Amino acid sequence: QVQLVESGGGLLQAGGSLRLSCAASGRTFSTYATGWFRQAPGKERDIVAAISWSGESANYADPVKGRFTISRDNAKNTVYLQMNSLKPEDTAVYYCAAGTSYMDLNRGEPDHWGQGTQVTVSS
């Protein structure tokens, strides 16, 4: 079983940067693909970025390409999302997710979800 706890959310102005962290429990975390999703009020939960268990593969949603970077440190059981050049439309609750299938994760079907952390970007 894997438990995920996000941190690092907050309120900031447009153009700023923020780094989200997702700490995972469980010795098998290094074998899981992981990702970040976000859900804005009144909208569906969408994938933001995903990274394979080894860190060799990563993909990003079009709205965040070139601004966000996902990374992981398996020794620390932690996944990060570095967010730069933030925009008001990035405002959402950000969720960490993990799954045994990279493909399923990218389809929005991970095995585990975190509780979410709020990111608010003001204009």
mmCIF file of N, CA and C in Angstrom:
data_model
loop_
_atom_site.group_PDB
_atom_site.id
_atom_site.type_symbol
_atom_site.label_atom_id
_atom_site.label_comp_id
_atom_site.label_asym_id
_atom_site.label_seq_id
_atom_site.Cartn_x
_atom_site.Cartn_y
_atom_site.Cartn_z
ATOM 1 N N GLN A 1 0.846 -1.194 0.000
ATOM 2 C CA GLN A 1 0.000 0.000 0.000
ATOM 3 C C GLN A 1 0.883 1.245 0.000
ATOM 4 N N VAL A 2 0.481 2.237 -0.758
ATOM 5 C CA VAL A 2 1.223 3.495 -0.854
ATOM 6 C C VAL A 2 0.323 4.634 -0.387
ATOM 7 N N GLN A 3 0.834 5.451 0.495
ATOM 8 C CA GLN A 3 0.126 6.660 0.917
ATOM 9 C C GLN A 3 0.913 7.878 0.445
ATOM 10 N N LEU A 4 0.193 8.873 -0.056
ATOM 11 C CA LEU A 4 0.814 10.041 -0.656
ATOM 12 C C LEU A 4 0.380 11.291 0.096
ATOM 13 N N VAL A 5 1.332 12.139 0.427
ATOM 14 C CA VAL A 5 1.032 13.381 1.133
ATOM 15 C C VAL A 5 1.697 14.542 0.398
ATOM 16 N N GLU A 6 0.870 15.449 -0.122
ATOM 17 C CA GLU A 6 1.385 16.608 -0.845
ATOM 18 C C GLU A 6 1.678 17.758 0.108
ATOM 19 N N SER A 7 2.593 18.608 -0.308
ATOM 20 C CA SER A 7 2.889 19.829 0.427
ATOM 21 C C SER A 7 3.458 20.853 -0.543
ATOM 22 N N GLY A 8 3.501 22.102 -0.096
ATOM 23 C CA GLY A 8 4.119 23.152 -0.898
ATOM 24 C C GLY A 8 3.152 24.094 -1.586
ATOM 25 N N GLY A 9 1.867 23.835 -1.473
ATOM 26 C CA GLY A 9 0.907 24.730 -2.095
ATOM 27 C C GLY A 9 0.862 26.074 -1.397
ATOM 28 N N GLY A 10 0.201 27.038 -2.030
ATOM 29 C CA GLY A 10 0.094 28.348 -1.422
ATOM 30 C C GLY A 10 -0.494 29.365 -2.359
ATOM 31 N N LEU A 11 -0.424 30.614 -1.922
ATOM 32 C CA LEU A 11 -0.948 31.754 -2.675
ATOM 33 C C LEU A 11 0.224 32.603 -3.146
ATOM 34 N N LEU A 12 0.221 32.921 -4.435
ATOM 35 C CA LEU A 12 1.301 33.750 -4.954
ATOM 36 C C LEU A 12 0.814 34.519 -6.168
ATOM 37 N N GLN A 13 1.635 35.474 -6.600
ATOM 38 C CA GLN A 13 1.276 36.304 -7.730
ATOM 39 C C GLN A 13 1.710 35.667 -9.046
ATOM 40 N N ALA A 14 1.051 36.065 -10.085
ATOM 41 C CA ALA A 14 1.405 35.571 -11.416
ATOM 42 C C ALA A 14 2.870 35.877 -11.730
ATOM 43 N N GLY A 15 3.497 34.903 -12.381
ATOM 44 C CA GLY A 15 4.902 35.031 -12.721
ATOM 45 C C GLY A 15 5.830 34.395 -11.718
ATOM 46 N N GLY A 16 5.290 34.037 -10.566
ATOM 47 C CA GLY A 16 6.096 33.442 -9.522
ATOM 48 C C GLY A 16 6.330 31.949 -9.726
ATOM 49 N N SER A 17 7.069 31.373 -8.778
ATOM 50 C CA SER A 17 7.415 29.948 -8.839
ATOM 51 C C SER A 17 7.026 29.264 -7.537
ATOM 52 N N LEU A 18 6.792 27.985 -7.644
ATOM 53 C CA LEU A 18 6.409 27.178 -6.492
ATOM 54 C C LEU A 18 6.866 25.758 -6.746
ATOM 55 N N ARG A 19 7.263 25.075 -5.699
ATOM 56 C CA ARG A 19 7.609 23.659 -5.838
ATOM 57 C C ARG A 19 6.724 22.830 -4.923
ATOM 58 N N LEU A 20 6.010 21.921 -5.524
ATOM 59 C CA LEU A 20 5.197 20.977 -4.776
ATOM 60 C C LEU A 20 5.998 19.715 -4.505
ATOM 61 N N SER A 21 5.750 19.127 -3.352
ATOM 62 C CA SER A 21 6.375 17.862 -2.996
ATOM 63 C C SER A 21 5.303 16.842 -2.671
ATOM 64 N N CYS A 22 5.612 15.609 -2.941
ATOM 65 C CA CYS A 22 4.707 14.504 -2.625
ATOM 66 C C CYS A 22 5.535 13.425 -1.955
ATOM 67 N N ALA A 23 5.324 13.257 -0.668
ATOM 68 C CA ALA A 23 6.044 12.250 0.099
ATOM 69 C C ALA A 23 5.224 10.969 0.138
ATOM 70 N N ALA A 24 5.869 9.867 -0.179
ATOM 71 C CA ALA A 24 5.173 8.591 -0.253
ATOM 72 C C ALA A 24 5.671 7.628 0.807
ATOM 73 N N SER A 25 4.756 6.853 1.328
ATOM 74 C CA SER A 25 5.133 5.781 2.234
ATOM 75 C C SER A 25 5.106 4.479 1.464
ATOM 76 N N GLY A 26 5.799 3.484 1.969
ATOM 77 C CA GLY A 26 5.786 2.197 1.289
ATOM 78 C C GLY A 26 7.088 1.915 0.579
ATOM 79 N N ARG A 27 7.597 0.717 0.784
ATOM 80 C CA ARG A 27 8.902 0.375 0.230
ATOM 81 C C ARG A 27 8.860 0.148 -1.272
ATOM 82 N N THR A 28 7.663 -0.016 -1.841
ATOM 83 C CA THR A 28 7.580 -0.275 -3.271
ATOM 84 C C THR A 28 7.386 0.978 -4.097
ATOM 85 N N PHE A 29 7.480 2.144 -3.475
ATOM 86 C CA PHE A 29 7.220 3.386 -4.189
ATOM 87 C C PHE A 29 8.103 3.530 -5.413
ATOM 88 N N SER A 30 9.345 3.094 -5.334
ATOM 89 C CA SER A 30 10.279 3.266 -6.446
ATOM 90 C C SER A 30 9.864 2.483 -7.680
ATOM 91 N N THR A 31 8.905 1.582 -7.534
ATOM 92 C CA THR A 31 8.435 0.810 -8.689
ATOM 93 C C THR A 31 7.181 1.419 -9.309
ATOM 94 N N TYR A 32 6.683 2.498 -8.751
ATOM 95 C CA TYR A 32 5.454 3.122 -9.221
ATOM 96 C C TYR A 32 5.735 4.297 -10.151
ATOM 97 N N ALA A 33 4.963 4.383 -11.213
ATOM 98 C CA ALA A 33 4.900 5.629 -11.961
ATOM 99 C C ALA A 33 4.148 6.644 -11.094
ATOM 100 N N THR A 34 4.522 7.901 -11.205
ATOM 101 C CA THR A 34 3.856 8.921 -10.401
ATOM 102 C C THR A 34 3.506 10.126 -11.264
ATOM 103 N N GLY A 35 2.582 10.901 -10.775
ATOM 104 C CA GLY A 35 2.164 12.050 -11.553
ATOM 105 C C GLY A 35 1.477 13.094 -10.707
ATOM 106 N N TRP A 36 1.241 14.227 -11.330
ATOM 107 C CA TRP A 36 0.493 15.319 -10.720
ATOM 108 C C TRP A 36 -0.725 15.626 -11.575
ATOM 109 N N PHE A 37 -1.833 15.785 -10.903
ATOM 110 C CA PHE A 37 -3.087 16.177 -11.535
ATOM 111 C C PHE A 37 -3.552 17.470 -10.877
ATOM 112 N N ARG A 38 -4.480 18.148 -11.522
ATOM 113 C CA ARG A 38 -5.057 19.332 -10.901
ATOM 114 C C ARG A 38 -6.524 19.452 -11.253
ATOM 115 N N GLN A 39 -7.256 20.084 -10.340
ATOM 116 C CA GLN A 39 -8.684 20.282 -10.541
ATOM 117 C C GLN A 39 -9.055 21.684 -10.107
ATOM 118 N N ALA A 40 -9.512 22.458 -11.066
ATOM 119 C CA ALA A 40 -9.990 23.813 -10.789
ATOM 120 C C ALA A 40 -11.483 23.752 -10.474
ATOM 121 N N PRO A 41 -12.006 24.744 -9.785
ATOM 122 C CA PRO A 41 -13.439 24.736 -9.433
ATOM 123 C C PRO A 41 -14.317 24.594 -10.663
ATOM 124 N N GLY A 42 -15.237 23.653 -10.602
ATOM 125 C CA GLY A 42 -16.172 23.443 -11.692
ATOM 126 C C GLY A 42 -15.606 22.708 -12.887
ATOM 127 N N LYS A 43 -14.379 22.230 -12.774
ATOM 128 C CA LYS A 43 -13.749 21.538 -13.894
ATOM 129 C C LYS A 43 -13.348 20.130 -13.490
ATOM 130 N N GLU A 44 -13.046 19.318 -14.486
ATOM 131 C CA GLU A 44 -12.610 17.958 -14.226
ATOM 132 C C GLU A 44 -11.145 17.947 -13.768
ATOM 133 N N ARG A 45 -10.774 16.843 -13.146
ATOM 134 C CA ARG A 45 -9.398 16.645 -12.749
ATOM 135 C C ARG A 45 -8.589 16.234 -13.979
ATOM 136 N N ASP A 46 -7.542 16.969 -14.281
ATOM 137 C CA ASP A 46 -6.728 16.704 -15.462
ATOM 138 C C ASP A 46 -5.284 16.425 -15.076
ATOM 139 N N ILE A 47 -4.636 15.644 -15.887
ATOM 140 C CA ILE A 47 -3.237 15.356 -15.635
ATOM 141 C C ILE A 47 -2.400 16.590 -15.964
ATOM 142 N N VAL A 48 -1.378 16.824 -15.148
ATOM 143 C CA VAL A 48 -0.441 17.914 -15.375
ATOM 144 C C VAL A 48 0.882 17.359 -15.894
ATOM 145 N N ALA A 49 1.397 16.345 -15.209
ATOM 146 C CA ALA A 49 2.675 15.752 -15.590
ATOM 147 C C ALA A 49 2.767 14.367 -14.995
ATOM 148 N N ALA A 50 3.552 13.516 -15.638
ATOM 149 C CA ALA A 50 3.769 12.162 -15.151
ATOM 150 C C ALA A 50 5.215 11.779 -15.377
ATOM 151 N N ILE A 51 5.692 10.874 -14.535
ATOM 152 C CA ILE A 51 7.072 10.417 -14.652
ATOM 153 C C ILE A 51 7.104 8.921 -14.375
ATOM 154 N N SER A 52 7.920 8.216 -15.129
ATOM 155 C CA SER A 52 8.014 6.773 -14.958
ATOM 156 C C SER A 52 8.731 6.434 -13.657
ATOM 157 N N TRP A 53 8.701 5.155 -13.296
ATOM 158 C CA TRP A 53 9.285 4.747 -12.021
ATOM 159 C C TRP A 53 10.782 5.049 -11.960
ATOM 160 N N SER A 54 11.447 4.977 -13.114
ATOM 161 C CA SER A 54 12.900 5.199 -13.146
ATOM 162 C C SER A 54 13.253 6.665 -13.315
ATOM 163 N N GLY A 55 12.266 7.462 -13.710
ATOM 164 C CA GLY A 55 12.545 8.867 -13.997
ATOM 165 C C GLY A 55 13.017 9.113 -15.410
ATOM 166 N N GLU A 56 13.123 8.057 -16.212
ATOM 167 C CA GLU A 56 13.667 8.208 -17.570
ATOM 168 C C GLU A 56 12.646 8.783 -18.540
ATOM 169 N N SER A 57 11.375 8.591 -18.230
ATOM 170 C CA SER A 57 10.326 9.110 -19.112
ATOM 171 C C SER A 57 9.445 10.080 -18.348
ATOM 172 N N ALA A 58 9.071 11.146 -19.013
ATOM 173 C CA ALA A 58 8.170 12.122 -18.411
ATOM 174 C C ALA A 58 7.338 12.759 -19.515
ATOM 175 N N ASN A 59 6.146 13.149 -19.171
ATOM 176 C CA ASN A 59 5.324 13.861 -20.139
ATOM 177 C C ASN A 59 4.507 14.929 -19.432
ATOM 178 N N TYR A 60 4.083 15.917 -20.202
ATOM 179 C CA TYR A 60 3.430 17.096 -19.645
ATOM 180 C C TYR A 60 2.194 17.455 -20.456
ATOM 181 N N ALA A 61 1.226 18.012 -19.764
ATOM 182 C CA ALA A 61 0.069 18.555 -20.465
ATOM 183 C C ALA A 61 0.505 19.811 -21.224
ATOM 184 N N ASP A 62 -0.127 20.062 -22.345
ATOM 185 C CA ASP A 62 0.273 21.200 -23.175
ATOM 186 C C ASP A 62 0.294 22.532 -22.436
ATOM 187 N N PRO A 63 -0.685 22.815 -21.579
ATOM 188 C CA PRO A 63 -0.695 24.144 -20.918
ATOM 189 C C PRO A 63 0.504 24.417 -20.009
ATOM 190 N N VAL A 64 1.220 23.361 -19.613
ATOM 191 C CA VAL A 64 2.318 23.564 -18.659
ATOM 192 C C VAL A 64 3.683 23.270 -19.261
ATOM 193 N N LYS A 65 3.712 22.823 -20.494
ATOM 194 C CA LYS A 65 4.999 22.501 -21.122
ATOM 195 C C LYS A 65 5.904 23.720 -21.149
ATOM 196 N N GLY A 66 7.150 23.496 -20.764
ATOM 197 C CA GLY A 66 8.115 24.582 -20.737
ATOM 198 C C GLY A 66 8.097 25.393 -19.460
ATOM 199 N N ARG A 67 7.069 25.194 -18.617
ATOM 200 C CA ARG A 67 6.976 25.950 -17.354
ATOM 201 C C ARG A 67 7.094 25.046 -16.133
ATOM 202 N N PHE A 68 6.581 23.830 -16.232
ATOM 203 C CA PHE A 68 6.583 22.892 -15.110
ATOM 204 C C PHE A 68 7.584 21.772 -15.372
ATOM 205 N N THR A 69 8.171 21.271 -14.285
ATOM 206 C CA THR A 69 9.091 20.138 -14.379
ATOM 207 C C THR A 69 8.781 19.142 -13.276
ATOM 208 N N ILE A 70 8.573 17.897 -13.658
ATOM 209 C CA ILE A 70 8.359 16.837 -12.683
ATOM 210 C C ILE A 70 9.662 16.077 -12.488
ATOM 211 N N SER A 71 9.918 15.687 -11.248
ATOM 212 C CA SER A 71 11.113 14.909 -10.948
ATOM 213 C C SER A 71 10.825 14.028 -9.748
ATOM 214 N N ARG A 72 11.702 13.088 -9.503
ATOM 215 C CA ARG A 72 11.508 12.208 -8.362
ATOM 216 C C ARG A 72 12.850 11.828 -7.770
ATOM 217 N N ASP A 73 12.823 11.544 -6.480
ATOM 218 C CA ASP A 73 13.982 11.045 -5.758
ATOM 219 C C ASP A 73 13.538 9.772 -5.055
ATOM 220 N N ASN A 74 13.832 8.648 -5.655
ATOM 221 C CA ASN A 74 13.357 7.370 -5.092
ATOM 222 C C ASN A 74 14.004 7.062 -3.747
ATOM 223 N N ALA A 75 15.193 7.569 -3.524
ATOM 224 C CA ALA A 75 15.845 7.347 -2.236
ATOM 225 C C ALA A 75 15.085 8.046 -1.107
ATOM 226 N N LYS A 76 14.390 9.131 -1.450
ATOM 227 C CA LYS A 76 13.614 9.880 -0.468
ATOM 228 C C LYS A 76 12.115 9.619 -0.585
ATOM 229 N N ASN A 77 11.734 8.716 -1.499
ATOM 230 C CA ASN A 77 10.310 8.434 -1.705
ATOM 231 C C ASN A 77 9.520 9.721 -1.943
ATOM 232 N N THR A 78 10.044 10.576 -2.780
ATOM 233 C CA THR A 78 9.427 11.884 -2.983
ATOM 234 C C THR A 78 9.388 12.236 -4.467
ATOM 235 N N VAL A 79 8.274 12.844 -4.846
ATOM 236 C CA VAL A 79 8.098 13.362 -6.197
ATOM 237 C C VAL A 79 7.891 14.867 -6.094
ATOM 238 N N TYR A 80 8.431 15.582 -7.061
ATOM 239 C CA TYR A 80 8.353 17.040 -7.036
ATOM 240 C C TYR A 80 7.687 17.565 -8.305
ATOM 241 N N LEU A 81 7.113 18.733 -8.167
ATOM 242 C CA LEU A 81 6.618 19.466 -9.328
ATOM 243 C C LEU A 81 7.088 20.900 -9.185
ATOM 244 N N GLN A 82 8.068 21.264 -9.991
ATOM 245 C CA GLN A 82 8.558 22.633 -10.014
ATOM 246 C C GLN A 82 7.705 23.419 -10.995
ATOM 247 N N MET A 83 7.102 24.487 -10.505
ATOM 248 C CA MET A 83 6.190 25.285 -11.327
ATOM 249 C C MET A 83 6.742 26.698 -11.446
ATOM 250 N N ASN A 84 7.047 27.093 -12.648
ATOM 251 C CA ASN A 84 7.582 28.423 -12.913
ATOM 252 C C ASN A 84 6.617 29.217 -13.790
ATOM 253 N N SER A 85 6.805 30.530 -13.805
ATOM 254 C CA SER A 85 5.971 31.415 -14.636
ATOM 255 C C SER A 85 4.493 31.121 -14.441
ATOM 256 N N LEU A 86 4.091 31.048 -13.207
ATOM 257 C CA LEU A 86 2.715 30.669 -12.901
ATOM 258 C C LEU A 86 1.721 31.698 -13.399
ATOM 259 N N LYS A 87 0.560 31.204 -13.810
ATOM 260 C CA LYS A 87 -0.505 32.032 -14.347
ATOM 261 C C LYS A 87 -1.770 31.853 -13.501
ATOM 262 N N PRO A 88 -2.674 32.813 -13.530
ATOM 263 C CA PRO A 88 -3.925 32.643 -12.775
ATOM 264 C C PRO A 88 -4.680 31.367 -13.163
ATOM 265 N N GLU A 89 -4.569 30.955 -14.421
ATOM 266 C CA GLU A 89 -5.266 29.739 -14.849
ATOM 267 C C GLU A 89 -4.630 28.459 -14.304
ATOM 268 N N ASP A 90 -3.497 28.580 -13.624
ATOM 269 C CA ASP A 90 -2.911 27.428 -12.948
ATOM 270 C C ASP A 90 -3.542 27.197 -11.574
ATOM 271 N N THR A 91 -4.402 28.103 -11.147
ATOM 272 C CA THR A 91 -5.072 27.963 -9.862
ATOM 273 C C THR A 91 -5.912 26.699 -9.841
ATOM 274 N N ALA A 92 -5.658 25.853 -8.837
ATOM 275 C CA ALA A 92 -6.353 24.571 -8.739
ATOM 276 C C ALA A 92 -5.884 23.847 -7.480
ATOM 277 N N VAL A 93 -6.575 22.768 -7.174
ATOM 278 C CA VAL A 93 -6.063 21.822 -6.191
ATOM 279 C C VAL A 93 -5.193 20.826 -6.958
ATOM 280 N N TYR A 94 -3.978 20.647 -6.495
ATOM 281 C CA TYR A 94 -3.029 19.755 -7.155
ATOM 282 C C TYR A 94 -2.940 18.446 -6.364
ATOM 283 N N TYR A 95 -3.077 17.352 -7.099
ATOM 284 C CA TYR A 95 -3.064 16.023 -6.499
ATOM 285 C C TYR A 95 -1.878 15.226 -6.999
ATOM 286 N N CYS A 96 -1.261 14.535 -6.086
ATOM 287 C CA CYS A 96 -0.222 13.574 -6.433
ATOM 288 C C CYS A 96 -0.889 12.214 -6.640
ATOM 289 N N ALA A 97 -0.351 11.423 -7.547
ATOM 290 C CA ALA A 97 -0.914 10.104 -7.828
ATOM 291 C C ALA A 97 0.207 9.131 -8.138
ATOM 292 N N ALA A 98 -0.055 7.863 -7.882
ATOM 293 C CA ALA A 98 0.933 6.818 -8.161
ATOM 294 C C ALA A 98 0.226 5.584 -8.668
ATOM 295 N N GLY A 99 0.903 4.871 -9.564
ATOM 296 C CA GLY A 99 0.303 3.669 -10.119
ATOM 297 C C GLY A 99 1.343 2.727 -10.668
ATOM 298 N N THR A 100 0.991 1.473 -10.768
ATOM 299 C CA THR A 100 1.912 0.485 -11.305
ATOM 300 C C THR A 100 2.010 0.574 -12.826
ATOM 301 N N SER A 101 1.028 1.188 -13.451
ATOM 302 C CA SER A 101 1.017 1.317 -14.903
ATOM 303 C C SER A 101 1.171 2.784 -15.303
ATOM 304 N N TYR A 102 2.228 3.078 -16.021
ATOM 305 C CA TYR A 102 2.453 4.437 -16.504
ATOM 306 C C TYR A 102 1.331 4.856 -17.452
ATOM 307 N N MET A 103 0.874 3.931 -18.250
ATOM 308 C CA MET A 103 -0.189 4.214 -19.199
ATOM 309 C C MET A 103 -1.488 4.534 -18.473
ATOM 310 N N ASP A 104 -1.830 3.708 -17.498
ATOM 311 C CA ASP A 104 -3.061 3.952 -16.743
ATOM 312 C C ASP A 104 -2.991 5.269 -15.986
ATOM 313 N N LEU A 105 -1.835 5.563 -15.446
ATOM 314 C CA LEU A 105 -1.660 6.827 -14.737
ATOM 315 C C LEU A 105 -1.953 7.992 -15.666
ATOM 316 N N ASN A 106 -1.413 7.937 -16.863
ATOM 317 C CA ASN A 106 -1.627 9.016 -17.816
ATOM 318 C C ASN A 106 -3.083 9.122 -18.272
ATOM 319 N N ARG A 107 -3.798 8.015 -18.145
ATOM 320 C CA ARG A 107 -5.227 8.033 -18.493
ATOM 321 C C ARG A 107 -6.084 8.499 -17.327
ATOM 322 N N GLY A 108 -5.435 8.832 -16.219
ATOM 323 C CA GLY A 108 -6.192 9.276 -15.057
ATOM 324 C C GLY A 108 -6.685 8.151 -14.182
ATOM 325 N N GLU A 109 -6.019 6.996 -14.295
ATOM 326 C CA GLU A 109 -6.444 5.826 -13.528
ATOM 327 C C GLU A 109 -5.299 5.286 -12.685
ATOM 328 N N PRO A 110 -4.784 6.096 -11.767
ATOM 329 C CA PRO A 110 -3.711 5.590 -10.903
ATOM 330 C C PRO A 110 -4.272 4.677 -9.822
ATOM 331 N N ASP A 111 -3.383 4.063 -9.087
ATOM 332 C CA ASP A 111 -3.805 3.186 -7.992
ATOM 333 C C ASP A 111 -4.000 3.962 -6.690
ATOM 334 N N HIS A 112 -3.286 5.070 -6.549
ATOM 335 C CA HIS A 112 -3.313 5.811 -5.293
ATOM 336 C C HIS A 112 -3.366 7.316 -5.562
ATOM 337 N N TRP A 113 -4.096 8.012 -4.685
ATOM 338 C CA TRP A 113 -4.206 9.469 -4.759
ATOM 339 C C TRP A 113 -3.789 10.097 -3.433
ATOM 340 N N GLY A 114 -3.214 11.284 -3.531
ATOM 341 C CA GLY A 114 -3.006 12.082 -2.334
ATOM 342 C C GLY A 114 -4.252 12.896 -2.033
ATOM 343 N N GLN A 115 -4.184 13.673 -0.971
ATOM 344 C CA GLN A 115 -5.355 14.435 -0.540
ATOM 345 C C GLN A 115 -5.461 15.790 -1.231
ATOM 346 N N GLY A 116 -4.393 16.222 -1.869
ATOM 347 C CA GLY A 116 -4.418 17.473 -2.619
ATOM 348 C C GLY A 116 -3.850 18.646 -1.850
ATOM 349 N N THR A 117 -3.328 19.615 -2.594
ATOM 350 C CA THR A 117 -2.829 20.851 -2.010
ATOM 351 C C THR A 117 -3.256 22.008 -2.914
ATOM 352 N N GLN A 118 -3.699 23.085 -2.303
ATOM 353 C CA GLN A 118 -4.249 24.208 -3.057
ATOM 354 C C GLN A 118 -3.132 25.123 -3.556
ATOM 355 N N VAL A 119 -3.227 25.479 -4.827
ATOM 356 C CA VAL A 119 -2.343 26.487 -5.417
ATOM 357 C C VAL A 119 -3.230 27.597 -5.973
ATOM 358 N N THR A 120 -2.997 28.813 -5.523
ATOM 359 C CA THR A 120 -3.771 29.960 -5.977
ATOM 360 C C THR A 120 -2.828 31.020 -6.530
ATOM 361 N N VAL A 121 -3.062 31.393 -7.780
ATOM 362 C CA VAL A 121 -2.211 32.384 -8.443
ATOM 363 C C VAL A 121 -3.056 33.613 -8.729
ATOM 364 N N SER A 122 -2.655 34.731 -8.177
ATOM 365 C CA SER A 122 -3.410 35.969 -8.383
ATOM 366 C C SER A 122 -2.798 36.770 -9.534
ATOM 367 N N SER A 123 -3.633 37.546 -10.184
ATOM 368 C CA SER A 123 -3.156 38.336 -11.328
ATOM 369 C C SER A 123 -2.632 39.690 -10.893
#
